[in-house]
Amino acid sequence: MNRSENGQIPFGMILLLAFVLLSVSGFLVFNIAVPKSTTMTSIGKKSVYRLFGEHTSNMGYVFEQGGSIPVLNGTVQILGPNNTVLDIVSFDKNENIFFLRIPENGTGLAHIDAPGYYRLTTRLTNNGFYKLGKSGTFSGQVRGYEFVLQGRKLPDPKPLPGATLEIRSANGWKRTITADQEGRFSAEIPPMQFSVIVRSDTHANAYFDDLTAIKGETLGRDFILPAGCILEGFAIGDGVTLEGAEVKVVNAMLDNSEATAGPRGKFNIPGLSEGMATVQIKYPGYQEYSWQIIIPGDKIGIRKPFSLMPAQPFVLNIQSANGLPMGDAMVRLRREGRTIHHSKASEFTNLNILQSGATYYFDITANRKNEAPLLTTGQVFTMPEEGPGEFTILLDKEPGTFSGRVSNVNGMFLPGVVLNIKAIVADESARAPLRRVLSDAGGVYQSDYFAPGKYSIQATHPQWGENVVIGEITPGKTTELWISLIPR
């Protein structure tokens, strides 16, 4: 070993040795850690896990799935709330190592992409080893027809810039991509059967299945969307038009098209797909209501009035275990499987939109400073047929969390496993929307908070299979589950 003239090791060499020792120690901790069986541990007053990640530096290594071949020339997209991209870090053609720092508003999640490999979405961990699977390429162009007057020649379909494609593989992997200014798209996807929903704000959506991607090959497909139908509607109240009414149209294609009524209560929603659709309208002081209508496939548009009835007063009281009001709690109001409204509890006092005689389900989240939030889901309330209504919800149980590790049948821990967690309830309408959790480089997963009760946890991975386990949240505890995936 070279030494300086005074016999001491150069400072640069000391730094290099320290870096190597830290990396090796991180690797050993990662490999020696033994997963626990199903156990309960106390959460206490502080969160055992920061849902939105740590404001810390991270280092990662990227390899090919099932081997030690380094993956080069890729990117890491650091995600924030609602999957917004906060930053992009590259690892170049010479190294499969990346260095990054999670921003303060980062979730700890990231997309890892590289040419020839399908995207891995995972939770970041320092000194993590991430494995990418070989892909097939799915590419093409999205175009759309336009309505023309009867007797005129139908023009060639035009490119639809900004069209989105929701790709879902048979094993649960999914990704949404956006077409460029010429309607063209390209994506690396798992080599297996998949389906795609093609959406456009100006045209009817379309669904395509029985598509198959092959490893190392390109599947080219062009999609042409129908022009779609325009719904021109009028929101009408008790002898008045309802300017500002909120309108949503939902159909089998899950268009989820939304609009706000303008002057004279008029609204326009273009590009609706042919078939049955539900029109949902709400306006403060009037009973929210849903209509079933038929969207034609051979007309440029339809025109309909929608009349709402005045609502009765409704009071919502949310209280803590010691009887204190919790007006800042967030409330999700659901009916017949659809979200009707989402806002603070204090806003319900003057909202008055509940339909007389209708049954609703309330999901409540009340945040507390330096403590876990209080939660409850599927609280049932039926508005009286006549007169006002009042509903009091008591938040008196501490929440819990799920954590653990996911492996394949050979005991190898897996990053990027998707865990879909949903409550087990007798009344399907009372079930809150499922929530997704991702495993990190060591196969470790950690959920956010759940209300006490039993839950179904479906773990899936594009290459290694899936498994479904049942877990129970006990107030104030973390339930630890080790899940082994079963090959398909």
Coordinates of C-alpha atoms in Angstrom, one line a residue:
M1 CA 0.0 0.0 0.0
N2 CA 1.4 3.4 -0.9
R3 CA 1.9 5.8 2.0
S4 CA 2.8 9.5 2.2
E5 CA 6.4 10.5 3.1
N6 CA 5.6 10.7 6.8
G7 CA 4.2 7.1 6.7
Q8 CA 0.5 7.9 7.1
I9 CA -2.2 6.7 4.8
P10 CA -3.4 9.5 2.5
F11 CA -6.8 11.1 3.4
G12 CA -8.4 10.2 0.0
M13 CA -7.6 6.5 0.7
I14 CA -9.2 6.8 4.1
L15 CA -12.4 8.1 2.6
L16 CA -12.5 5.3 0.0
L17 CA -12.1 2.7 2.7
A18 CA -14.8 4.2 4.8
F19 CA -17.2 4.2 1.8
V20 CA -16.5 0.6 1.1
L21 CA -17.0 -0.5 4.7
L22 CA -20.4 1.4 4.9
S23 CA -21.6 -0.2 1.7
V24 CA -20.6 -3.7 2.8
S25 CA -22.2 -3.2 6.2
G26 CA -25.4 -2.1 4.6
F27 CA -25.3 -5.2 2.4
L28 CA -24.8 -7.5 5.3
V29 CA -27.6 -5.9 7.3
F30 CA -29.9 -6.3 4.3
N31 CA -29.1 -10.0 3.9
I32 CA -28.9 -11.1 7.5
A33 CA -32.2 -9.5 8.7
V34 CA -34.7 -12.3 9.4
P35 CA -38.4 -11.7 8.6
K36 CA -40.7 -12.0 11.6
S37 CA -43.8 -14.2 11.8
T38 CA -47.2 -12.5 12.4
T39 CA -46.8 -10.4 15.5
M40 CA -48.2 -7.2 17.1
T41 CA -46.0 -4.3 18.2
S42 CA -47.1 -1.1 19.9
I43 CA -47.2 2.1 17.8
G44 CA -47.3 4.4 20.8
K45 CA -48.0 8.1 20.3
K46 CA -45.5 8.6 17.5
S47 CA -45.6 7.2 14.0
V48 CA -43.3 4.2 13.5
Y49 CA -43.0 5.1 9.9
R50 CA -42.9 8.4 8.0
L51 CA -45.4 8.0 5.2
F52 CA -43.8 10.8 3.2
G53 CA -40.3 9.5 3.4
E54 CA -37.1 10.9 4.9
H55 CA -35.2 14.0 3.8
T56 CA -32.0 11.9 3.4
S57 CA -29.5 10.8 0.8
N58 CA -29.9 7.4 -0.8
M59 CA -27.7 5.1 -2.9
G60 CA -28.9 2.3 -5.0
Y61 CA -27.7 -0.5 -7.4
V62 CA -29.7 -1.7 -10.4
F63 CA -29.4 -5.2 -11.8
E64 CA -31.3 -7.5 -14.2
Q65 CA -34.0 -9.6 -12.6
G66 CA -32.8 -13.1 -11.7
G67 CA -29.1 -12.4 -12.1
S68 CA -26.2 -10.1 -11.4
I69 CA -26.0 -8.3 -14.8
P70 CA -25.8 -4.6 -14.2
V71 CA -28.6 -2.4 -15.7
L72 CA -27.2 0.8 -17.3
N73 CA -28.3 4.0 -18.8
G74 CA -31.6 4.4 -16.8
T75 CA -33.4 6.9 -14.7
V76 CA -35.0 7.2 -11.3
Q77 CA -38.1 9.4 -10.9
I78 CA -38.6 10.5 -7.3
L79 CA -42.3 10.7 -6.5
G80 CA -44.3 13.2 -4.4
P81 CA -47.9 13.3 -3.3
N82 CA -50.4 12.0 -6.0
N83 CA -47.4 10.4 -7.8
T84 CA -46.1 13.8 -9.0
V85 CA -42.5 13.6 -10.2
L86 CA -40.3 15.8 -8.0
D87 CA -36.9 15.0 -9.5
I88 CA -35.2 12.7 -12.0
V89 CA -31.8 11.1 -11.4
S90 CA -29.9 9.2 -14.1
F91 CA -27.4 6.4 -13.9
D92 CA -25.3 6.5 -17.0
K93 CA -23.9 3.9 -19.5
N94 CA -20.9 3.1 -17.3
E95 CA -22.4 2.6 -13.9
N96 CA -25.4 0.9 -12.4
I97 CA -25.3 3.0 -9.3
F98 CA -27.4 6.1 -8.5
F99 CA -27.2 8.7 -5.8
L100 CA -30.2 10.9 -4.8
R101 CA -31.7 12.9 -2.1
I102 CA -35.4 12.5 -1.2
P103 CA -37.0 16.0 -1.1
E104 CA -38.9 17.0 2.1
N105 CA -42.3 16.4 0.4
G106 CA -41.2 13.1 -1.2
T107 CA -43.2 10.0 -0.5
G108 CA -40.2 7.7 -0.6
L109 CA -41.5 6.1 -3.8
A110 CA -39.8 6.1 -7.2
H111 CA -40.1 4.8 -10.8
I112 CA -36.9 3.1 -12.1
D113 CA -36.7 2.8 -15.9
A114 CA -34.1 1.6 -18.3
P115 CA -34.1 0.7 -22.1
G116 CA -35.1 -3.0 -22.6
Y117 CA -36.7 -3.3 -19.1
Y118 CA -40.2 -2.6 -17.8
R119 CA -40.7 0.0 -15.1
L120 CA -40.2 -0.9 -11.5
T121 CA -42.1 1.2 -9.0
T122 CA -40.7 0.7 -5.5
R123 CA -40.0 2.3 -2.2
L124 CA -36.5 3.6 -1.9
T125 CA -34.0 2.4 0.8
N126 CA -30.4 3.3 1.2
N127 CA -27.9 0.8 -0.2
G128 CA -30.8 -0.9 -2.0
F129 CA -30.5 -3.5 -4.7
Y130 CA -33.2 -3.1 -7.4
K131 CA -33.9 -5.8 -10.0
L132 CA -35.5 -4.9 -13.4
G133 CA -37.3 -7.4 -15.6
K134 CA -36.7 -7.7 -19.4
S135 CA -39.5 -6.2 -21.4
G136 CA -41.3 -6.2 -24.7
T137 CA -42.0 -2.8 -26.4
F138 CA -45.5 -1.6 -27.0
S139 CA -45.8 1.3 -29.5
G140 CA -48.1 2.9 -32.0
Q141 CA -50.3 5.9 -32.6
V142 CA -53.7 7.1 -31.3
R143 CA -56.0 8.8 -33.8
G144 CA -59.7 9.8 -33.7
Y145 CA -62.6 10.2 -36.1
E146 CA -64.8 13.3 -36.2
F147 CA -68.6 13.6 -36.8
V148 CA -69.6 14.8 -40.2
L149 CA -73.0 15.8 -41.7
Q150 CA -74.9 13.0 -43.3
G151 CA -73.9 12.5 -46.9
R152 CA -70.5 13.9 -46.5
K153 CA -67.3 11.9 -46.8
L154 CA -65.8 10.7 -43.6
P155 CA -62.3 12.3 -43.3
D156 CA -59.3 10.4 -42.3
P157 CA -58.8 10.1 -38.5
K158 CA -56.5 12.7 -37.0
P159 CA -53.8 12.2 -34.4
L160 CA -54.9 12.8 -30.8
P161 CA -52.1 14.5 -28.9
G162 CA -52.2 14.0 -25.1
A163 CA -54.3 10.8 -25.3
T164 CA -53.6 8.5 -22.4
L165 CA -53.2 4.7 -22.4
E166 CA -53.8 2.7 -19.2
I167 CA -51.9 -0.5 -19.6
R168 CA -52.7 -3.5 -17.3
S169 CA -50.8 -6.8 -17.5
A170 CA -52.4 -10.1 -16.6
N171 CA -50.3 -10.2 -13.4
G172 CA -51.5 -6.8 -12.0
W173 CA -48.6 -4.6 -13.3
K174 CA -50.0 -1.3 -14.6
R175 CA -48.7 1.9 -16.1
T176 CA -50.3 5.0 -17.7
I177 CA -48.5 6.7 -20.6
T178 CA -49.3 9.8 -22.6
A179 CA -49.2 10.2 -26.4
D180 CA -47.0 12.9 -27.8
Q181 CA -48.0 15.8 -30.1
E182 CA -48.5 13.4 -33.0
G183 CA -50.5 10.9 -31.0
R184 CA -47.5 8.5 -30.9
F185 CA -46.6 6.4 -27.8
S186 CA -44.0 3.8 -26.7
A187 CA -43.6 1.9 -23.5
E188 CA -41.6 -1.0 -22.1
I189 CA -44.0 -3.6 -20.6
P190 CA -43.8 -7.1 -19.1
P191 CA -43.7 -9.9 -21.7
M192 CA -47.1 -11.3 -21.2
Q193 CA -50.8 -10.8 -22.0
F194 CA -52.2 -7.3 -21.3
S195 CA -55.1 -4.9 -21.9
V196 CA -55.3 -1.2 -22.6
I197 CA -57.9 1.5 -22.2
V198 CA -57.3 4.5 -24.5
R199 CA -58.7 7.8 -23.3
S200 CA -59.1 11.2 -24.8
D201 CA -60.8 14.4 -23.5
T202 CA -62.3 15.0 -26.9
H203 CA -63.2 11.5 -28.1
A204 CA -64.9 8.3 -26.8
N205 CA -62.7 5.9 -24.8
A206 CA -62.0 2.5 -26.1
Y207 CA -60.9 -0.8 -24.5
F208 CA -58.6 -3.4 -26.1
D209 CA -57.6 -6.8 -24.6
D210 CA -56.0 -10.1 -25.7
L211 CA -52.8 -8.3 -26.5
T212 CA -49.5 -10.0 -25.9
A213 CA -46.0 -8.6 -25.5
I214 CA -42.9 -10.7 -26.2
K215 CA -39.5 -10.2 -24.6
G216 CA -37.1 -8.3 -26.8
E217 CA -39.7 -7.7 -29.5
T218 CA -41.9 -4.7 -30.4
L219 CA -45.7 -4.9 -30.6
G220 CA -47.0 -2.2 -32.9
R221 CA -50.7 -1.1 -32.6
D222 CA -52.5 1.9 -33.9
F223 CA -55.8 2.9 -32.1
I224 CA -58.7 4.9 -33.7
L225 CA -61.2 6.3 -31.3
P226 CA -64.8 7.1 -32.1
A227 CA -65.8 10.8 -32.1
G228 CA -68.0 10.3 -29.0
C229 CA -71.2 12.0 -28.0
I230 CA -71.6 15.5 -26.5
L231 CA -74.0 15.8 -23.5
E232 CA -75.5 19.3 -23.3
G233 CA -77.3 19.5 -20.0
F234 CA -79.1 22.1 -17.8
A235 CA -79.0 21.9 -14.0
I236 CA -82.3 23.3 -12.7
G237 CA -83.4 24.0 -9.1
D238 CA -86.7 25.1 -7.5
G239 CA -87.7 27.6 -10.2
V240 CA -84.0 28.7 -10.8
T241 CA -81.0 27.5 -12.8
L242 CA -78.1 26.3 -10.8
E243 CA -75.0 28.0 -12.0
G244 CA -71.9 26.3 -10.4
A245 CA -73.5 22.9 -10.0
E246 CA -70.9 20.1 -10.1
V247 CA -71.6 17.4 -12.7
K248 CA -70.0 14.0 -13.2
V249 CA -70.7 11.4 -15.8
V250 CA -69.6 7.8 -15.1
N251 CA -70.0 4.8 -17.5
A252 CA -68.7 1.3 -18.1
M253 CA -65.5 2.9 -19.6
L254 CA -65.0 4.9 -16.4
D255 CA -64.9 8.1 -18.3
N256 CA -65.3 10.1 -15.0
S257 CA -66.0 13.2 -17.1
E258 CA -66.6 16.3 -15.0
A259 CA -68.0 19.8 -15.7
T260 CA -69.3 22.8 -13.8
A261 CA -72.6 24.4 -14.9
G262 CA -72.2 27.9 -16.3
P263 CA -74.8 30.6 -16.9
R264 CA -78.4 29.3 -17.0
G265 CA -77.1 26.1 -15.4
K266 CA -75.8 24.9 -18.8
F267 CA -72.9 22.4 -19.1
N268 CA -71.2 20.5 -22.0
I269 CA -69.4 17.2 -21.7
P270 CA -67.8 15.9 -25.0
G271 CA -66.4 12.6 -26.0
L272 CA -68.8 10.2 -24.1
S273 CA -68.7 6.5 -25.0
E274 CA -71.7 4.7 -26.3
G275 CA -73.9 2.9 -23.7
M276 CA -75.4 3.4 -20.3
A277 CA -74.1 6.2 -18.2
T278 CA -74.8 7.8 -14.8
V279 CA -75.1 11.5 -14.5
Q280 CA -74.4 12.7 -10.9
I281 CA -75.2 16.4 -10.0
K282 CA -74.8 18.2 -6.7
Y283 CA -75.4 21.8 -5.6
P284 CA -75.5 23.3 -2.0
G285 CA -79.0 23.3 -0.6
Y286 CA -80.3 20.7 -3.1
Q287 CA -80.5 16.9 -2.9
E288 CA -77.7 15.3 -4.8
Y289 CA -79.1 13.0 -7.4
S290 CA -78.0 10.5 -10.1
W291 CA -79.8 9.7 -13.4
Q292 CA -79.3 6.7 -15.7
I293 CA -79.2 7.8 -19.4
I294 CA -78.3 6.2 -22.7
I295 CA -75.4 7.7 -24.7
P296 CA -76.0 7.0 -28.4
G297 CA -73.3 6.1 -30.8
D298 CA -74.8 7.6 -33.9
K299 CA -75.5 11.2 -32.8
I300 CA -73.2 14.1 -32.4
G301 CA -74.9 15.1 -29.1
I302 CA -77.9 14.9 -26.8
R303 CA -79.6 17.7 -24.8
K304 CA -81.3 17.0 -21.4
P305 CA -82.5 19.0 -18.4
F306 CA -81.7 17.7 -14.9
S307 CA -83.9 19.0 -12.0
L308 CA -82.9 18.9 -8.3
M309 CA -85.1 19.1 -5.3
P310 CA -84.4 21.3 -2.3
A311 CA -82.6 19.4 0.5
Q312 CA -83.4 19.2 4.2
P313 CA -80.8 20.4 6.8
F314 CA -78.1 17.9 7.8
V315 CA -75.7 18.2 10.7
L316 CA -72.6 16.1 11.0
N317 CA -70.9 15.8 14.4
I318 CA -67.4 14.3 14.7
Q319 CA -66.0 13.9 18.2
S320 CA -62.9 12.6 19.8
A321 CA -63.0 10.1 22.7
N322 CA -63.1 12.9 25.2
G323 CA -66.1 14.6 23.4
L324 CA -64.2 17.4 21.7
P325 CA -65.5 18.4 18.2
M326 CA -63.1 17.6 15.3
G327 CA -64.3 20.1 12.6
D328 CA -61.0 19.8 10.6
A329 CA -61.5 16.0 10.1
M330 CA -61.6 15.1 6.4
V331 CA -64.9 13.4 5.4
R332 CA -65.5 11.2 2.3
L333 CA -69.2 10.8 1.6
R334 CA -70.1 7.7 -0.5
R335 CA -73.4 6.3 -2.0
E336 CA -73.8 3.2 -4.2
G337 CA -70.1 2.8 -4.5
R338 CA -69.4 6.3 -5.7
T339 CA -67.8 9.2 -3.9
I340 CA -70.3 12.0 -3.6
H341 CA -68.3 14.6 -1.7
H342 CA -64.9 15.0 0.0
S343 CA -64.2 17.9 2.3
K344 CA -63.7 19.0 5.9
A345 CA -66.4 18.1 8.4
S346 CA -67.1 21.8 9.2
E347 CA -68.2 22.3 5.5
F348 CA -71.0 19.8 5.8
T349 CA -72.9 22.2 8.2
N350 CA -73.9 24.5 5.3
L351 CA -73.7 22.0 2.5
N352 CA -77.0 20.2 2.8
I353 CA -76.9 17.9 -0.2
L354 CA -78.1 14.6 1.2
Q355 CA -81.0 12.9 -0.6
S356 CA -84.0 12.2 1.6
G357 CA -84.4 8.5 2.3
A358 CA -81.0 7.6 0.8
T359 CA -78.3 5.6 2.6
Y360 CA -74.7 7.0 2.8
Y361 CA -71.3 5.8 4.0
F362 CA -68.8 8.1 5.8
D363 CA -65.1 7.6 5.8
I364 CA -63.4 9.9 8.4
T365 CA -59.7 10.9 8.8
A366 CA -58.8 13.3 11.7
N367 CA -55.1 14.3 11.8
R368 CA -53.5 15.0 15.1
K369 CA -50.3 16.9 15.8
N370 CA -47.4 14.5 16.6
E371 CA -49.8 11.6 16.8
A372 CA -51.3 9.0 14.5
P373 CA -54.6 10.1 12.8
L374 CA -57.9 8.8 14.0
L375 CA -59.8 6.8 11.4
T376 CA -63.1 5.2 10.7
T377 CA -64.6 3.8 7.5
G378 CA -68.0 2.8 6.3
Q379 CA -70.1 4.5 9.0
V380 CA -73.7 4.1 7.8
F381 CA -76.4 6.8 7.9
T382 CA -79.8 6.9 6.3
M383 CA -81.3 10.4 5.7
P384 CA -85.0 10.6 7.0
E385 CA -87.7 10.5 4.3
E386 CA -88.9 13.8 5.7
G387 CA -87.3 16.5 7.8
P388 CA -83.7 17.2 8.8
G389 CA -81.0 14.7 9.7
E390 CA -78.2 14.6 12.2
F391 CA -75.3 12.1 12.5
T392 CA -72.7 11.8 15.3
I393 CA -69.5 9.8 14.8
L394 CA -67.2 9.1 17.7
L395 CA -63.5 8.5 16.9
D396 CA -62.4 6.6 20.0
K397 CA -60.1 3.9 18.7
E398 CA -56.4 4.3 17.8
P399 CA -55.4 3.1 14.3
G400 CA -52.8 0.5 13.4
T401 CA -50.5 -0.4 10.5
F402 CA -49.3 -3.4 8.5
S403 CA -45.6 -4.1 8.0
G404 CA -43.5 -7.1 7.0
R405 CA -41.5 -8.5 4.1
V406 CA -42.3 -10.2 0.8
S407 CA -40.3 -13.0 -0.8
N408 CA -40.6 -15.6 -3.6
V409 CA -40.9 -19.3 -2.8
N410 CA -37.1 -19.5 -2.7
G411 CA -36.9 -16.9 0.1
M412 CA -35.5 -14.1 -2.1
F413 CA -36.9 -10.7 -0.9
L414 CA -38.6 -8.8 -3.7
P415 CA -38.7 -5.0 -4.4
G416 CA -41.6 -3.4 -6.2
V417 CA -44.3 -5.9 -5.0
V418 CA -47.7 -4.2 -5.0
L419 CA -49.9 -4.9 -2.0
N420 CA -53.6 -4.1 -2.4
I421 CA -55.2 -3.8 1.0
K422 CA -59.0 -3.7 1.4
A423 CA -61.3 -4.1 4.4
I424 CA -63.3 -7.3 4.9
V425 CA -66.9 -6.2 5.4
A426 CA -70.4 -7.9 5.2
D427 CA -71.9 -4.9 3.2
E428 CA -69.9 -4.3 0.1
S429 CA -71.2 -0.8 -0.2
A430 CA -69.5 0.0 3.2
R431 CA -66.1 -0.9 1.9
A432 CA -63.7 2.0 1.6
P433 CA -61.6 2.1 -1.6
L434 CA -58.6 -0.2 -1.5
R435 CA -55.2 1.2 -0.8
R436 CA -51.8 0.2 -2.4
V437 CA -48.5 -0.3 -0.7
L438 CA -45.1 -1.0 -2.3
S439 CA -42.2 -3.1 -1.0
D440 CA -38.7 -1.6 -1.0
A441 CA -35.4 -3.1 -2.2
G442 CA -35.3 -5.5 0.7
G443 CA -38.9 -6.7 0.2
V444 CA -39.9 -4.6 3.2
Y445 CA -43.3 -3.0 3.1
Q446 CA -44.9 -0.6 5.6
S447 CA -48.5 0.7 5.3
D448 CA -49.9 4.0 6.5
Y449 CA -52.7 3.9 9.1
F450 CA -55.8 1.8 9.0
A451 CA -58.9 1.7 11.2
P452 CA -59.2 -1.4 13.4
G453 CA -60.7 -4.4 11.6
K454 CA -59.9 -7.3 9.3
Y455 CA -58.3 -6.8 5.9
S456 CA -57.5 -8.7 2.8
I457 CA -53.9 -8.2 1.5
Q458 CA -53.2 -9.2 -2.1
A459 CA -49.5 -9.1 -3.0
T460 CA -48.6 -9.3 -6.7
H461 CA -45.4 -9.2 -8.7
P462 CA -45.0 -9.4 -12.6
Q463 CA -42.5 -12.2 -12.5
W464 CA -42.8 -14.0 -9.1
G465 CA -46.6 -14.4 -8.8
E466 CA -49.1 -13.4 -6.1
N467 CA -50.6 -14.4 -2.8
V468 CA -53.6 -13.3 -0.6
V469 CA -53.4 -13.2 3.1
I470 CA -55.8 -12.0 5.9
G471 CA -54.6 -9.6 8.5
E472 CA -56.2 -7.8 11.4
I473 CA -55.5 -4.3 12.7
T474 CA -55.6 -4.0 16.5
P475 CA -55.9 -0.5 18.0
G476 CA -52.5 1.1 18.5
K477 CA -50.6 -1.9 17.1
T478 CA -48.5 -2.8 14.1
T479 CA -49.4 -6.1 12.5
E480 CA -46.3 -7.8 11.0
L481 CA -46.9 -10.3 8.1
W482 CA -44.3 -12.1 6.0
I483 CA -45.8 -12.9 2.6
S484 CA -44.4 -15.5 0.2
L485 CA -45.6 -15.2 -3.4
I486 CA -46.9 -18.2 -5.3
P487 CA -46.0 -18.6 -9.0
R488 CA -48.9 -18.4 -11.4

